[in-house]
Coordinates of N, CA and C in Angstrom, one line a residue:
W25 N -48.1 64.6 -121.2 CA -49.1 65.5 -121.6 C -48.7 66.9 -121.5
R26 N -47.4 67.1 -121.3 CA -46.8 68.5 -121.3 C -45.6 68.6 -122.2
S27 N -45.4 69.7 -122.8 CA -44.2 70.1 -123.5 C -43.3 70.8 -122.4
V28 N -42.0 70.4 -122.4 CA -41.1 71.0 -121.4 C -39.9 71.6 -122.2
W29 N -39.6 72.9 -121.8 CA -38.5 73.6 -122.4 C -37.6 74.2 -121.4
A30 N -36.3 74.1 -121.6 CA -35.4 74.9 -120.8 C -35.3 76.3 -121.4
V31 N -35.5 77.3 -120.5 CA -35.5 78.7 -121.0 C -34.6 79.6 -120.1
N32 N -34.3 80.7 -120.6 CA -33.6 81.7 -119.8 C -34.6 82.8 -119.6
P33 N -35.3 82.9 -118.5 CA -36.4 83.9 -118.3 C -35.9 85.3 -118.0
G34 N -34.6 85.5 -118.0 CA -34.1 86.8 -117.7 C -34.1 87.2 -116.2
I35 N -34.4 86.2 -115.4 CA -34.4 86.5 -113.9 C -33.0 86.5 -113.4
A36 N -32.2 85.5 -113.9 CA -30.8 85.4 -113.5 C -30.1 84.7 -114.7
Q37 N -28.9 84.4 -114.4 CA -28.1 83.7 -115.5 C -28.5 82.2 -115.6
E38 N -29.3 81.7 -114.7 CA -29.7 80.3 -114.6 C -30.8 80.0 -115.5
L39 N -30.9 78.8 -116.0 CA -32.0 78.3 -116.8 C -33.2 78.0 -115.9
A40 N -34.3 78.1 -116.5 CA -35.6 77.7 -115.8 C -36.3 76.7 -116.7
V41 N -37.3 76.1 -116.2 CA -38.1 75.1 -117.0 C -39.5 75.7 -117.3
F42 N -39.9 75.7 -118.5 CA -41.2 76.2 -118.9 C -42.0 75.0 -119.4
K43 N -43.1 74.6 -118.6 CA -43.9 73.5 -119.0 C -45.3 74.0 -119.3
F44 N -45.8 73.5 -120.5 CA -47.1 73.9 -120.9 C -47.8 72.7 -121.5
M45 N -49.1 72.7 -121.5 CA -49.9 71.6 -122.0 C -49.8 71.5 -123.5
K46 N -49.6 70.2 -123.9 CA -49.5 70.0 -125.4 C -50.8 70.4 -126.1
Q47 N -50.6 70.9 -127.3 CA -51.7 71.5 -128.1 C -52.8 70.4 -128.4
K48 N -52.4 69.1 -128.4 CA -53.3 68.1 -128.7 C -54.3 67.8 -127.6
R49 N -54.0 68.3 -126.4 CA -54.9 68.2 -125.2 C -56.0 69.2 -125.2
D50 N -57.1 68.8 -124.6 CA -58.2 69.8 -124.5 C -58.0 70.7 -123.4
V51 N -58.3 72.0 -123.6 CA -58.3 72.9 -122.4 C -59.7 72.8 -121.8
D52 N -59.7 72.0 -120.8 CA -61.0 71.8 -120.1 C -60.8 71.9 -118.6
H53 N -61.8 71.7 -117.8 CA -61.7 71.9 -116.3 C -60.8 70.9 -115.7
R54 N -60.8 69.6 -116.2 CA -59.9 68.6 -115.7 C -58.5 68.9 -115.8
N55 N -58.1 69.4 -117.0 CA -56.7 69.7 -117.3 C -56.3 71.0 -116.5
M56 N -57.1 71.9 -116.5 CA -56.8 73.2 -115.7 C -56.6 72.8 -114.2
E57 N -57.4 71.9 -113.7 CA -57.3 71.5 -112.3 C -56.0 70.8 -112.1
R58 N -55.6 69.9 -113.0 CA -54.3 69.2 -112.9 C -53.1 70.2 -112.7
H59 N -53.1 71.2 -113.6 CA -52.0 72.2 -113.6 C -52.1 73.1 -112.3
R60 N -53.3 73.4 -111.9 CA -53.5 74.2 -110.6 C -53.0 73.4 -109.4
R61 N -53.3 72.1 -109.4 CA -52.8 71.3 -108.2 C -51.3 71.1 -108.3
D62 N -50.7 70.9 -109.4 CA -49.3 70.8 -109.6 C -48.6 72.1 -109.1
A63 N -49.1 73.2 -109.5 CA -48.5 74.5 -109.1 C -48.7 74.7 -107.6
L64 N -49.8 74.3 -107.0 CA -50.1 74.5 -105.6 C -49.2 73.6 -104.8
V65 N -48.9 72.4 -105.2 CA -48.0 71.5 -104.5 C -46.6 72.1 -104.5
M66 N -46.2 72.5 -105.6 CA -44.8 73.1 -105.7 C -44.7 74.3 -104.8
E67 N -45.8 75.2 -104.8 CA -45.7 76.4 -103.9 C -45.8 76.0 -102.4
R68 N -46.6 75.1 -102.1 CA -46.7 74.7 -100.6 C -45.5 74.0 -100.1
F69 N -44.7 73.3 -101.0 CA -43.6 72.5 -100.5 C -42.3 73.3 -100.9
T70 N -42.3 74.6 -101.1 CA -41.1 75.3 -101.5 C -40.0 75.1 -100.5
S71 N -40.2 74.9 -99.2 CA -39.2 74.7 -98.3 C -38.5 73.3 -98.3
S72 N -39.2 72.4 -99.1 CA -38.6 71.0 -99.1 C -37.5 70.9 -100.2
P73 N -36.4 70.3 -99.8 CA -35.3 70.1 -100.8 C -35.7 69.1 -101.8
N74 N -36.8 68.4 -101.7 CA -37.2 67.3 -102.6 C -38.2 67.8 -103.7
V75 N -38.6 69.0 -103.6 CA -39.6 69.6 -104.6 C -39.0 70.8 -105.2
V76 N -39.1 70.9 -106.6 CA -38.5 72.1 -107.3 C -39.3 73.3 -106.9
D77 N -38.6 74.5 -106.9 CA -39.3 75.7 -106.6 C -40.0 76.2 -107.9
I78 N -41.1 76.9 -107.7 CA -41.9 77.4 -108.8 C -41.8 78.9 -108.8
F79 N -41.6 79.5 -110.0 CA -41.5 80.9 -110.2 C -42.8 81.5 -110.6
A80 N -43.6 80.8 -111.4 CA -44.8 81.4 -111.9 C -45.8 80.2 -112.4
H81 N -47.1 80.5 -112.4 CA -48.1 79.6 -112.9 C -49.2 80.4 -113.5
C82 N -49.6 80.0 -114.7 CA -50.8 80.7 -115.3 C -51.5 79.6 -116.2
G83 N -52.7 79.4 -115.9 CA -53.5 78.5 -116.7 C -52.9 77.1 -116.8
N84 N -52.5 76.7 -118.0 CA -52.0 75.4 -118.2 C -50.4 75.4 -118.4
S85 N -49.8 76.4 -117.7 CA -48.3 76.5 -117.9 C -47.7 76.8 -116.5
V86 N -46.4 76.4 -116.4 CA -45.7 76.7 -115.1 C -44.2 77.0 -115.5
L87 N -43.6 77.9 -114.7 CA -42.2 78.2 -114.8 C -41.6 77.8 -113.5
S88 N -40.6 76.9 -113.6 CA -40.0 76.4 -112.4 C -38.5 76.2 -112.5
V89 N -37.8 75.8 -111.5 CA -36.4 75.6 -111.4 C -35.9 74.5 -112.4
Y90 N -34.8 74.7 -113.1 CA -34.2 73.7 -114.0 C -33.3 72.8 -113.2
I91 N -33.5 71.5 -113.3 CA -32.6 70.5 -112.6 C -31.8 69.8 -113.7
P92 N -30.5 70.0 -113.8 CA -29.7 69.4 -114.9 C -29.4 67.9 -114.8
T93 N -30.4 67.2 -114.3 CA -30.3 65.7 -114.2 C -31.6 65.1 -114.4
T94 N -31.7 63.8 -114.6 CA -32.9 63.1 -114.7 C -33.2 62.3 -113.4
V95 N -34.5 62.0 -113.2 CA -34.9 61.2 -112.0 C -34.1 59.9 -112.0
Q96 N -34.0 59.3 -113.1 CA -33.3 58.0 -113.2 C -31.9 58.1 -112.7
Q97 N -31.2 59.2 -113.1 CA -29.8 59.4 -112.6 C -29.7 59.5 -111.1
I98 N -30.7 60.2 -110.5 CA -30.7 60.3 -109.1 C -31.0 59.0 -108.4
I99 N -31.9 58.2 -109.0 CA -32.2 56.9 -108.4 C -30.9 56.0 -108.5
D100 N -30.2 56.0 -109.7 CA -29.0 55.2 -109.8 C -28.0 55.6 -108.8
I101 N -27.8 56.9 -108.6 CA -26.8 57.4 -107.6 C -27.2 56.9 -106.2
S102 N -28.5 57.0 -105.9 CA -28.9 56.6 -104.5 C -28.7 55.1 -104.3
K103 N -28.9 54.3 -105.4 CA -28.7 52.8 -105.3 C -27.2 52.5 -105.1
K104 N -26.3 53.2 -105.8 CA -24.9 53.0 -105.7 C -24.4 53.4 -104.3
T105 N -24.9 54.5 -103.8 CA -24.6 55.0 -102.4 C -25.0 54.0 -101.4
A106 N -26.2 53.5 -101.5 CA -26.8 52.5 -100.5 C -25.9 51.2 -100.6
T107 N -25.6 50.7 -101.8 CA -24.8 49.5 -101.9 C -23.4 49.7 -101.3
L108 N -22.8 50.8 -101.6 CA -21.5 51.1 -101.0 C -21.5 51.2 -99.5
S109 N -22.5 51.9 -99.0 CA -22.7 52.0 -97.5 C -22.9 50.6 -96.9
S110 N -23.7 49.8 -97.5 CA -24.0 48.5 -97.0 C -22.7 47.6 -97.0
S111 N -21.9 47.7 -98.0 CA -20.7 46.9 -98.1 C -19.6 47.4 -97.1
L112 N -19.6 48.7 -96.9 CA -18.6 49.2 -95.9 C -19.0 48.8 -94.5
K113 N -20.3 48.7 -94.2 CA -20.7 48.2 -92.8 C -20.3 46.8 -92.6
Q114 N -20.3 46.0 -93.6 CA -20.0 44.6 -93.5 C -18.5 44.3 -93.2
H115 N -17.7 45.2 -93.6 CA -16.2 45.0 -93.4 C -15.8 45.5 -92.1

């Protein structure tokens, strides 16, 4: 329900992610609340290494840290690490 773009916001040499609600979605209280909650969670968990940092939030858009990998890639790496660790313990 969002469009996601990698952008250079001019803050640093690093890319950021700009997420905004797709135009086919209604701008209504429910969708505004979804974006507000998403931004609030990212702000409250800034100290967590498991949640991306947020730079800005406005209405139905958010600017946050760019992560150059997918969730599936992270899951696959975790599974391989767990399998390797388990097999090393058995030897």
